[in-house]
Coordinates of C-alpha atoms and ligand atoms in Angstrom, one line a residue:
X1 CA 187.8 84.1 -90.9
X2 CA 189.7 82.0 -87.9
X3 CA 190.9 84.4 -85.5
X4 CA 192.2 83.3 -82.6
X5 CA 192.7 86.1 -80.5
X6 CA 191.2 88.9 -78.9
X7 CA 190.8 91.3 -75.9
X8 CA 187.7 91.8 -74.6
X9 CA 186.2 94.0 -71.5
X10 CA 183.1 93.0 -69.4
X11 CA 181.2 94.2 -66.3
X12 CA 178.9 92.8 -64.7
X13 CA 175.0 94.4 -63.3
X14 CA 174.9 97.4 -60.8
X15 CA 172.6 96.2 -58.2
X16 CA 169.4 98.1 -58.2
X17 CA 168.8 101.0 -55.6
X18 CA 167.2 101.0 -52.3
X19 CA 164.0 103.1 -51.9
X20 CA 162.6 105.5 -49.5
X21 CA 159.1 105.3 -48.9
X22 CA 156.6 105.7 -46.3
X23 CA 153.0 104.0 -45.6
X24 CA 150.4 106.8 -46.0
X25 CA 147.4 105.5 -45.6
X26 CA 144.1 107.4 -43.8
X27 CA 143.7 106.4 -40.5
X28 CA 147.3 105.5 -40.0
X29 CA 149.3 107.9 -38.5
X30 CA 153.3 107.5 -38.3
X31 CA 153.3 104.7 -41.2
X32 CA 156.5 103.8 -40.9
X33 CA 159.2 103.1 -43.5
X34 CA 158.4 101.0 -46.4
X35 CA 161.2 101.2 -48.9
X36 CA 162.1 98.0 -50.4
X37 CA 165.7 97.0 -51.6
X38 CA 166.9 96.6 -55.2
X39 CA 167.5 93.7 -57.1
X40 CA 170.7 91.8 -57.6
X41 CA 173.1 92.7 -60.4
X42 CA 173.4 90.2 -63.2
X43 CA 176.5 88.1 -63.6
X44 CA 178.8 87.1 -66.0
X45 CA 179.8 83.7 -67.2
X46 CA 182.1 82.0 -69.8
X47 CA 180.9 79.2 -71.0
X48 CA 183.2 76.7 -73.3
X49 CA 181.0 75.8 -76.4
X50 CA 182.1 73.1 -79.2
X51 CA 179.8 74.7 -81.4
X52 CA 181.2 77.7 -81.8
X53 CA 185.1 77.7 -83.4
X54 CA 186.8 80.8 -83.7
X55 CA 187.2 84.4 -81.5
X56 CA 185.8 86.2 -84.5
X57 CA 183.0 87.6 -83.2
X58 CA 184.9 89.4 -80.4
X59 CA 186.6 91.8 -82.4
X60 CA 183.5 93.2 -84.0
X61 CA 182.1 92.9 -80.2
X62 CA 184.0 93.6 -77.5
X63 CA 182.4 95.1 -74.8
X64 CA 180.1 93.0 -72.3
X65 CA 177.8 93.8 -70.2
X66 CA 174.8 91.7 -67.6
X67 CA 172.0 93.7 -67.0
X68 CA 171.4 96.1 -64.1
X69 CA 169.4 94.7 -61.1
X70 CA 165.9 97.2 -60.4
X71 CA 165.5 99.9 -58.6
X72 CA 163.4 98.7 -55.1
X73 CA 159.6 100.3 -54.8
X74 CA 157.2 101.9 -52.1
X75 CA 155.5 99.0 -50.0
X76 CA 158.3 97.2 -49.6
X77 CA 158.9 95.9 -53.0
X78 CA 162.2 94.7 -54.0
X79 CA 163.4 95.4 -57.4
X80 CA 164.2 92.7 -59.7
X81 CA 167.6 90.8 -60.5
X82 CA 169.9 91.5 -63.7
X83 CA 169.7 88.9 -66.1
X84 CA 172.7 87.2 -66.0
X85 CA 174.9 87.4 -69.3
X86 CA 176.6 83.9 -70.9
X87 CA 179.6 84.3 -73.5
X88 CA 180.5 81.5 -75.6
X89 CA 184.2 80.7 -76.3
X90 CA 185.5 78.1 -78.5
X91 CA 186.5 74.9 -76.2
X92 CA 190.3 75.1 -75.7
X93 CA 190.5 79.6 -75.1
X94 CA 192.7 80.3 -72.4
X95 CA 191.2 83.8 -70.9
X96 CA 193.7 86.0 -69.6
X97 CA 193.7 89.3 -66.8
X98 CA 195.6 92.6 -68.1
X99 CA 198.3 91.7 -66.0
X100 CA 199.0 88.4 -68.0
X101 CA 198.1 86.2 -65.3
X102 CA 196.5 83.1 -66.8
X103 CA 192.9 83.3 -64.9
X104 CA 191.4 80.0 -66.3
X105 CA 191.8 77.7 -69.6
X106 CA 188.3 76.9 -70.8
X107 CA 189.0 73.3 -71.8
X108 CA 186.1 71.5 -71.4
X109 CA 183.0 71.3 -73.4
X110 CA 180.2 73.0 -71.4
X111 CA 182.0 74.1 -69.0
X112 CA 180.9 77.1 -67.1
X113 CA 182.1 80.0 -64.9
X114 CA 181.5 82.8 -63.0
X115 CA 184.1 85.5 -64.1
X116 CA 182.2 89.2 -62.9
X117 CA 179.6 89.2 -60.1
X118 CA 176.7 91.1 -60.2
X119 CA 176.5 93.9 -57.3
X120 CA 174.2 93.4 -54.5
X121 CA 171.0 95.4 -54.4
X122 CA 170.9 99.0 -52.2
X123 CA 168.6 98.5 -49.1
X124 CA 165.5 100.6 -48.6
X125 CA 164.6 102.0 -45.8
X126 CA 163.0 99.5 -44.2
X127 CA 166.3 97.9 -43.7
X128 CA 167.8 100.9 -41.4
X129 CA 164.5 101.1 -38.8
X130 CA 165.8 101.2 -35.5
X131 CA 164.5 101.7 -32.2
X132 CA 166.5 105.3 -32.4
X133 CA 165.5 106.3 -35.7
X134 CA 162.0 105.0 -36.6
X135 CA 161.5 107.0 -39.6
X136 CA 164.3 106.8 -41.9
X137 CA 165.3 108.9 -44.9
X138 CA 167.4 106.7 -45.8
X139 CA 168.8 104.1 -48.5
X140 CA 171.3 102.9 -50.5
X141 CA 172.7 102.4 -54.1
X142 CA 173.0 99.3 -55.7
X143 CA 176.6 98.0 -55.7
X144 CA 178.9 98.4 -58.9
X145 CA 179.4 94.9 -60.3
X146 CA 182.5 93.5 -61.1
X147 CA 184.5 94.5 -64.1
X148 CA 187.1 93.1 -66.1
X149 CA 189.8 93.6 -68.6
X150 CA 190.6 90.5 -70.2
X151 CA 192.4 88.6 -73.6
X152 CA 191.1 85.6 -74.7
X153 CA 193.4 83.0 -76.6
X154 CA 192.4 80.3 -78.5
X155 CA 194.6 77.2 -78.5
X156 CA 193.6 74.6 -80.2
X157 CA 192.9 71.4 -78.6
X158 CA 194.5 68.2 -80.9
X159 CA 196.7 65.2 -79.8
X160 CA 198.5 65.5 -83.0
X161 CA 200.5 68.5 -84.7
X162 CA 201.5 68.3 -88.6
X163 CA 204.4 71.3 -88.8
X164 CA 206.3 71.5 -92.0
X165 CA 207.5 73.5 -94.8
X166 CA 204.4 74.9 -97.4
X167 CA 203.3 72.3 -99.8
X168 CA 205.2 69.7 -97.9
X169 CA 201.9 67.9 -97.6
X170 CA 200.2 68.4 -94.3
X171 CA 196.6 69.5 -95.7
X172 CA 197.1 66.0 -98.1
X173 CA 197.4 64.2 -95.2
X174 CA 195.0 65.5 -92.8
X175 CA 192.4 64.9 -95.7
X176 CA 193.4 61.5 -95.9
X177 CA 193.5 60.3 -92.2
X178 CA 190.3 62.6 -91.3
X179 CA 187.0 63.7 -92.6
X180 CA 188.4 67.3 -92.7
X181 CA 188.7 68.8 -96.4
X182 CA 191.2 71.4 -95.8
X183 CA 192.1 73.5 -99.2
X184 CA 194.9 71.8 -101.2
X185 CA 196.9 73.1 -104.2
X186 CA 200.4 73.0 -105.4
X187 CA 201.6 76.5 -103.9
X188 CA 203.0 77.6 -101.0
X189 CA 200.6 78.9 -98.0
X190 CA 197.7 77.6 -99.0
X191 CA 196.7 77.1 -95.6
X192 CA 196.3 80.3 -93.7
X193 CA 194.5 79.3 -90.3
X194 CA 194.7 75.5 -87.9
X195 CA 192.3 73.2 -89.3
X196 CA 191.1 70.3 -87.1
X197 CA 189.9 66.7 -87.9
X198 CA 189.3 63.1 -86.4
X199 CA 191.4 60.5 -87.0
X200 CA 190.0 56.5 -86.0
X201 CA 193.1 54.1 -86.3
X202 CA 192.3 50.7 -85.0
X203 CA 189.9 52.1 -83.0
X204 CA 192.0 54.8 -81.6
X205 CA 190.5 58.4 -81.6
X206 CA 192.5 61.2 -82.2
X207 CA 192.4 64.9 -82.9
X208 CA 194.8 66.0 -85.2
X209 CA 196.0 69.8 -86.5
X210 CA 197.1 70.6 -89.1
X211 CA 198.6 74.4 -89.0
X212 CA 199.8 76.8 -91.8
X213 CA 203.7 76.5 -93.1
X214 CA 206.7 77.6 -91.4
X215 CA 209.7 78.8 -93.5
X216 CA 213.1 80.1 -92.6
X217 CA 212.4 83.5 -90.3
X218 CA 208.9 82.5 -88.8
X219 CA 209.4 83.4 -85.6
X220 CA 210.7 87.0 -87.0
X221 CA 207.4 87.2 -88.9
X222 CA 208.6 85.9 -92.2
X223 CA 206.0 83.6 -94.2
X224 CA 202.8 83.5 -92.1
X225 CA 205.0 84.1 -89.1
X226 CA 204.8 81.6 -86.1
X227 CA 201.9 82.7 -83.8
X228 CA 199.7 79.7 -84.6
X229 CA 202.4 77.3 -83.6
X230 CA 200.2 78.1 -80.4
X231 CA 197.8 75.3 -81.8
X232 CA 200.8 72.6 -80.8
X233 CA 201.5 73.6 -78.1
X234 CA 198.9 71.3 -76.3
X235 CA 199.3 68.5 -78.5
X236 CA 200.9 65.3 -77.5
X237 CA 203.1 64.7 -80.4
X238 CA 204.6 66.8 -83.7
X239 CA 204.5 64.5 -87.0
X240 CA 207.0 66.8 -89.0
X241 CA 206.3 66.4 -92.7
X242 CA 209.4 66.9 -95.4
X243 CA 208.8 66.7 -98.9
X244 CA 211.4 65.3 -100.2
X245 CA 211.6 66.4 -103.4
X246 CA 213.2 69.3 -101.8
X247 CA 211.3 73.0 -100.9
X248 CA 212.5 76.4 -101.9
X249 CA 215.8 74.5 -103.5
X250 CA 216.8 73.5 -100.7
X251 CA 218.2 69.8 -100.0
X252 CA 214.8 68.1 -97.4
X253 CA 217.4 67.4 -94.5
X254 CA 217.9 71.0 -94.7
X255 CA 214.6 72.1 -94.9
X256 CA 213.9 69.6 -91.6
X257 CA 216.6 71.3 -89.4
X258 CA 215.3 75.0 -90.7
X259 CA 212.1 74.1 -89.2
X260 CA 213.3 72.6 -86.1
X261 CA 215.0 75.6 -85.7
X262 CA 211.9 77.8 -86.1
X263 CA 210.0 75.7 -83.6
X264 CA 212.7 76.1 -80.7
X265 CA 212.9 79.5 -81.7
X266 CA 209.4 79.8 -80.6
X267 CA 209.6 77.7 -77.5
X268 CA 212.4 79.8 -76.3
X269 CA 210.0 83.0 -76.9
X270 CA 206.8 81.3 -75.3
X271 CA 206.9 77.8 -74.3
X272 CA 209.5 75.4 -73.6
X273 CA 207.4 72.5 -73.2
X274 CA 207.1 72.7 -77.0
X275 CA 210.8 70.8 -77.3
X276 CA 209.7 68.2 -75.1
X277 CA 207.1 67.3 -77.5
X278 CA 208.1 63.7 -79.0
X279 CA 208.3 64.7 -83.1
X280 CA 207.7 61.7 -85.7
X281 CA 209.7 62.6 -89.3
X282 CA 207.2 61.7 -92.0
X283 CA 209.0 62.0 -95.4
X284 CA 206.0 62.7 -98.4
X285 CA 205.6 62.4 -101.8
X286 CA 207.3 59.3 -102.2
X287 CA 205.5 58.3 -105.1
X288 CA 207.2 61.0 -107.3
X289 CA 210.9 59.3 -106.2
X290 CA 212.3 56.2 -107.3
X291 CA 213.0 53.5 -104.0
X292 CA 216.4 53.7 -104.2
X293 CA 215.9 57.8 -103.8
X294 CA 213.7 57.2 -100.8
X295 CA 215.5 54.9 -98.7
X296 CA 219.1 56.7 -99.4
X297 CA 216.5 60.0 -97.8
X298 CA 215.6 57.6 -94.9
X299 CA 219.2 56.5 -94.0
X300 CA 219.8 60.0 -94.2
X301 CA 217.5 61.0 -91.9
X302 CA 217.4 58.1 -89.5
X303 CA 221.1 58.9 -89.2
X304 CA 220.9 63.3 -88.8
X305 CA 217.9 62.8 -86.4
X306 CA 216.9 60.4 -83.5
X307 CA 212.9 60.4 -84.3
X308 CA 211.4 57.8 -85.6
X309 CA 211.3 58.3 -89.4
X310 CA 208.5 56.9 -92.1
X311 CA 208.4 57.1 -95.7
X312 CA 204.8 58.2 -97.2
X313 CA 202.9 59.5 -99.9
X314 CA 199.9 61.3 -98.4
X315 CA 198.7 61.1 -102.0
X316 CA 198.5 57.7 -102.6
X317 CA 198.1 56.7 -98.8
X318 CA 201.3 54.5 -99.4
X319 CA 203.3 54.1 -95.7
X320 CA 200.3 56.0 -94.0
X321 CA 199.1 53.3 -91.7
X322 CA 202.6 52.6 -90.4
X323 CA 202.9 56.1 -89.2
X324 CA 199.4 56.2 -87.8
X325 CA 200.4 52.8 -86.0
X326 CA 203.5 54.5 -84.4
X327 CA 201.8 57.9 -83.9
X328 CA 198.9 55.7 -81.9
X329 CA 202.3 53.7 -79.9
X330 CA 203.6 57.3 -78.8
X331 CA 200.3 58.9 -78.3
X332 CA 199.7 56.1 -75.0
X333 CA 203.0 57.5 -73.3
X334 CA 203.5 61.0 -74.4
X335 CA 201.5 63.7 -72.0
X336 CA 199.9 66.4 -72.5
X337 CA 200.9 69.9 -71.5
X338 CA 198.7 71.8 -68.8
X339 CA 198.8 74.9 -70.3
X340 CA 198.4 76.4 -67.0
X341 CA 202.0 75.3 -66.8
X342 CA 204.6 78.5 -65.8
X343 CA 205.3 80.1 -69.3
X344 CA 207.8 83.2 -69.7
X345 CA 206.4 86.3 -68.4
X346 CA 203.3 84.9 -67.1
X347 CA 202.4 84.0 -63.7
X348 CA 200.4 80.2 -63.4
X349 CA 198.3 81.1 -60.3
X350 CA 196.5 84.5 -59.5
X351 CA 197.5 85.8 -56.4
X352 CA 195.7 87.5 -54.2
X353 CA 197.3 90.4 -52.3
X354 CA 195.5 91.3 -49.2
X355 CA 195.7 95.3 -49.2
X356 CA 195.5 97.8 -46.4
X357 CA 191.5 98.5 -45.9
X358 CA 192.6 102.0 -46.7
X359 CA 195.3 104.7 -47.5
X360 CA 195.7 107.9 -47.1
X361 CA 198.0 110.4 -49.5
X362 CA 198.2 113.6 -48.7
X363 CA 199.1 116.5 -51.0
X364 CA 199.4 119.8 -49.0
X365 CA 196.3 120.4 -47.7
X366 CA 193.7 117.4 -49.7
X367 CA 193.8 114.4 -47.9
X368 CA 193.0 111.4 -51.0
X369 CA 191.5 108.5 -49.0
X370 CA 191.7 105.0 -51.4
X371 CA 190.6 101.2 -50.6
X372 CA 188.0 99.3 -51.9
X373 CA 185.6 99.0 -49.0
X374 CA 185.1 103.1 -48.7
X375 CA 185.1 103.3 -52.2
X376 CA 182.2 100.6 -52.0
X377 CA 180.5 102.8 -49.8
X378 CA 180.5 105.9 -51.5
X379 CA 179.6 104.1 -54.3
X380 CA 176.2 103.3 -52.9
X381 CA 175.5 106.5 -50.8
X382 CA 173.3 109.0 -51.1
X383 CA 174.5 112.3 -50.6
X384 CA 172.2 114.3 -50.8
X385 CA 169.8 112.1 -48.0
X386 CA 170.8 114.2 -45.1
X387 CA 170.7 111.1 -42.8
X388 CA 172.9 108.5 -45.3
X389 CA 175.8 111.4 -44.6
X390 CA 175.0 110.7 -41.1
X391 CA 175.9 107.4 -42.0
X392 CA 178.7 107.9 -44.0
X393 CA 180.6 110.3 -41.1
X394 CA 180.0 107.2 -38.8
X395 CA 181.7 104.8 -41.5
X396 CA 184.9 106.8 -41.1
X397 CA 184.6 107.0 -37.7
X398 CA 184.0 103.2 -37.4
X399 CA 186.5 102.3 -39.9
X400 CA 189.3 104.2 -38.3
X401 CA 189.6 106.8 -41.3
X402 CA 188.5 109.6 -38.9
X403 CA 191.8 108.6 -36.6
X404 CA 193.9 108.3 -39.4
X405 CA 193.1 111.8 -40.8
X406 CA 193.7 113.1 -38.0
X407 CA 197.1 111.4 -37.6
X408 CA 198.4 112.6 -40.9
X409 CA 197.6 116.4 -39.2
X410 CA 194.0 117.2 -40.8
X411 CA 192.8 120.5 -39.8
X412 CA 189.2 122.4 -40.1
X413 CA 189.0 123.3 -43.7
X414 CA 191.3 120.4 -45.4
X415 CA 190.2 119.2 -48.3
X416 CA 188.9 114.8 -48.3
X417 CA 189.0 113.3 -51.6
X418 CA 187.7 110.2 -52.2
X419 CA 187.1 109.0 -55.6
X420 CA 185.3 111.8 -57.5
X421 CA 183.9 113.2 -54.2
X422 CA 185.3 116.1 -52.4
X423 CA 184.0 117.9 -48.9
X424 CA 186.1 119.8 -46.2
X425 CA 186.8 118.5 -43.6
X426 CA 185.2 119.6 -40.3
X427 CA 186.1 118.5 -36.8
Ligands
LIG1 N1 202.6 63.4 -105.8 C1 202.2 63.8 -104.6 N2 201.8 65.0 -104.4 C2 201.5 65.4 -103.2 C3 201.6 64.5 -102.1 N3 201.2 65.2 -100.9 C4 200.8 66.4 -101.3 N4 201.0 66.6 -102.7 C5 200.7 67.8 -103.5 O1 201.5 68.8 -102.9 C6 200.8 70.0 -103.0 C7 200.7 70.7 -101.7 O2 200.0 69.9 -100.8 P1 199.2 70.5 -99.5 O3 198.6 69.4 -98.8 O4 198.4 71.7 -99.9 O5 200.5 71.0 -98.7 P2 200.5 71.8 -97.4 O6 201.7 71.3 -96.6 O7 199.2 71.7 -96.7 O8 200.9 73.3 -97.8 P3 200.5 74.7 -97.2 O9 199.1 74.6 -96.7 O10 200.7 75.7 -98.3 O11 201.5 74.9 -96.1 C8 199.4 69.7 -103.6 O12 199.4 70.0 -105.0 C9 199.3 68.2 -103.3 O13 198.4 67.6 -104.3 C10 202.1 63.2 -102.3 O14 202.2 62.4 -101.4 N5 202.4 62.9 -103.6
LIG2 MG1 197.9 73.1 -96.2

């Protein structure tokens, strides 16, 4: 099965926690601490492999997860790191934040990138011995890692698009230009998912795609609907294929501008760029017309449209080569479409928004504190180490949340929320 679509949520490794330990050993009075750190949270990376072709296995899998760093031991040990967590996607998958912000197009073979880091490791307590407090009971949790909520869309990479009516003819052709052996028979929709192959023309080296059919209503989900027109929408040119023996009973000039029609109806939904896109009019099945049938089709159509149009049989390979030798003319000056381009409703760039270190809400008397670096911090506290509350009562006083409390009008017995953690508040 091809799917090309899917939504997926990964997190990266907790680092490991810090330890409290102390030397005992005879002879050795006042040890000192020896608590080492934990071990790094694994990361997460996306890695663009050509070996693997569709987003199936996503939707029977799609939760991801890099392994938690270790826990830190007595004589300063430090725990272990995470291993580290590598997800292949099809070259050409475009992964996507909730928000619909395009976050990167994985486009190259091999490539690789970071997209959740692992938390760092809670330090022991060798790591808070100070001249003041020589002995401490205390140490923290490993940091959360990263997580993420994220769709992943496959778009085909090909220089070439073959749109047209079912049965006009597409899978005939690819066959004939490429290695590929798409499934061919004499009904409608035989194709149901993009199928790629290589196409050498005087030593010119092309991808081409050749996608499922389009008929009147696509882009309302008639038919196969029009979602894989995605596959063209990074290709350099559209070879629209007519039969002209007609389709559906309808005339092949009509049948051409019903498509057309389909295809702008689907740039106007997702992207425009899709009209720019030069489109070569290949009119197939010649070899079941008489010539003077064909070339009163191609006066007709050279005159309704301003593409180039050729007269084929992808059967026979009759008038093949000529549109391979203008595709291959095109090809050289057409461009290709970053896909990280502006489309409708999605922003190109992530932005980053700097936000207030923290904020305080206050509901009669519970005061919520929010922000990412207390919420760090709690997250790797220990509350029940009477020293690391110590610690944390000096965070708010360093951080200016103390102040700010007091501000909004805090008094003794308030309530302090913070994430899932409650305590009243005492002056
Ligand atoms: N005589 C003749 N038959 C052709 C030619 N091209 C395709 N056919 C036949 O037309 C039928 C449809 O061809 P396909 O290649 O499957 O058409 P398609 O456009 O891929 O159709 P869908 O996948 O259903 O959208 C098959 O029976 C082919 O053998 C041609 O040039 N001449
Ligand atoms: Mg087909």
């Amino acid at each position: 099965m091809f799917v090309d679509k899917a939504k997926i949520s990964i997190k990266a490794g907790k680092g490991g926690d810090g330890c409290v330990s102390f030397r005992r050993e005879k002879y050795v009075p006042f040890g000192g601490p020896e608590g080492g750190s934990g071990g790094k949270g694994g990361d997460v990376y996306l890695v663009a492999d050509p070996h693997v072709s569709t987003l199936l296995d996503f939707t029977y899998r799609p939760h991801y997860r890099a392994q938690d760093g270790m826990p830190g031991k007595g004589k300063n040990m430090e725990g272990g790191g995470g291993a580290d967590l590598v997800i292949k996607v099809p070259c050409g998958t475009v992964l996507q934040s909730e928000s619909g912000g395009v976050i990167v197009d994985m486009n190259t073979p091999y490539q690789k990138l970071l997209i959740a880091k692992g938390g760092r490791g809670g330090r022991g307590n060798v790591c808070f011995k100070t001249q003041k407090n020589k002995a401490p009971k205390i140490s923290e949790k490993g940091e959360p890692g990263q997580k993420l909520e994220a769709t992943l869309e496959l778009k085909l990479l090909a220089d070439i698009g073959l749109v047209g009516c079912p049965n006009a003819g597409k899978s005939t052709l690819l066959a004939h230009i490429t290695a590929a052996r798409p499934k061919i028979a004499d009904y409608p929709f035989t194709t149901l998912s993009p199928q790629l192959g290589v196409c050498s023309h005087k030593s010119v080296h092309f991808v081409v795609a050749d996608v499922p059919g389009l008929i009147e209503g696509a882009h309302a989900g008639r038919g196969l609907g029009d979602e894989f027109l995605r596959h063209v929408e990074r290709t350099r040119i559209l070879v629209h294929m007519v039969d002209i023996s007609g389709f559906g009973g309808n005339q092949p000039a009509e049948n051409f501008k019903l498509i057309q029609k389909e295809i702008s109806e689907y740039a106007k939904k997702i992207n425009k760029n899709i009209l720019k896109k030069p489109v070569i009019v290949a009119l197939n099945k010649t070899d079941l017309c008489p010539d003077d049938a064909v070339l009163k089709q191609v006066k007709l159509f050279r005159k309704k449209t301003k593409n180039p149009v050729f007269a084929v049989s992808a059967a026979t390979g009759k008038g093949v080569d000529a549109l391979l030798d203008e595709t291959v003319r095109m090809f050289s000056s057409a461009v290709t479409e970053d896909s990280l381009e502006p489309r409708a409703g999605r922003e190109a760039v992530r932005e980053y928004i700097l936000e207030p270190e923290f904020v305080i809400k206050r509901k009669d008397n519970t005061f919520v504190v929010s922000g990412n670096k207390i919420e760090k911090f709690i997250a790797m506290t220990h509350f029940n180490q009477e020293q690391s509350v110590e610690r944390f009562q000096d965070f708010l006083k360093k951080n200016g949340i103390e102040r700010a409390l007091k501000k909004k009008g805090i008094k003794q017995g308030d309530i302090v929320r913070i994430l899932d953690m409650e305590f009243e508040y005492t002056d």
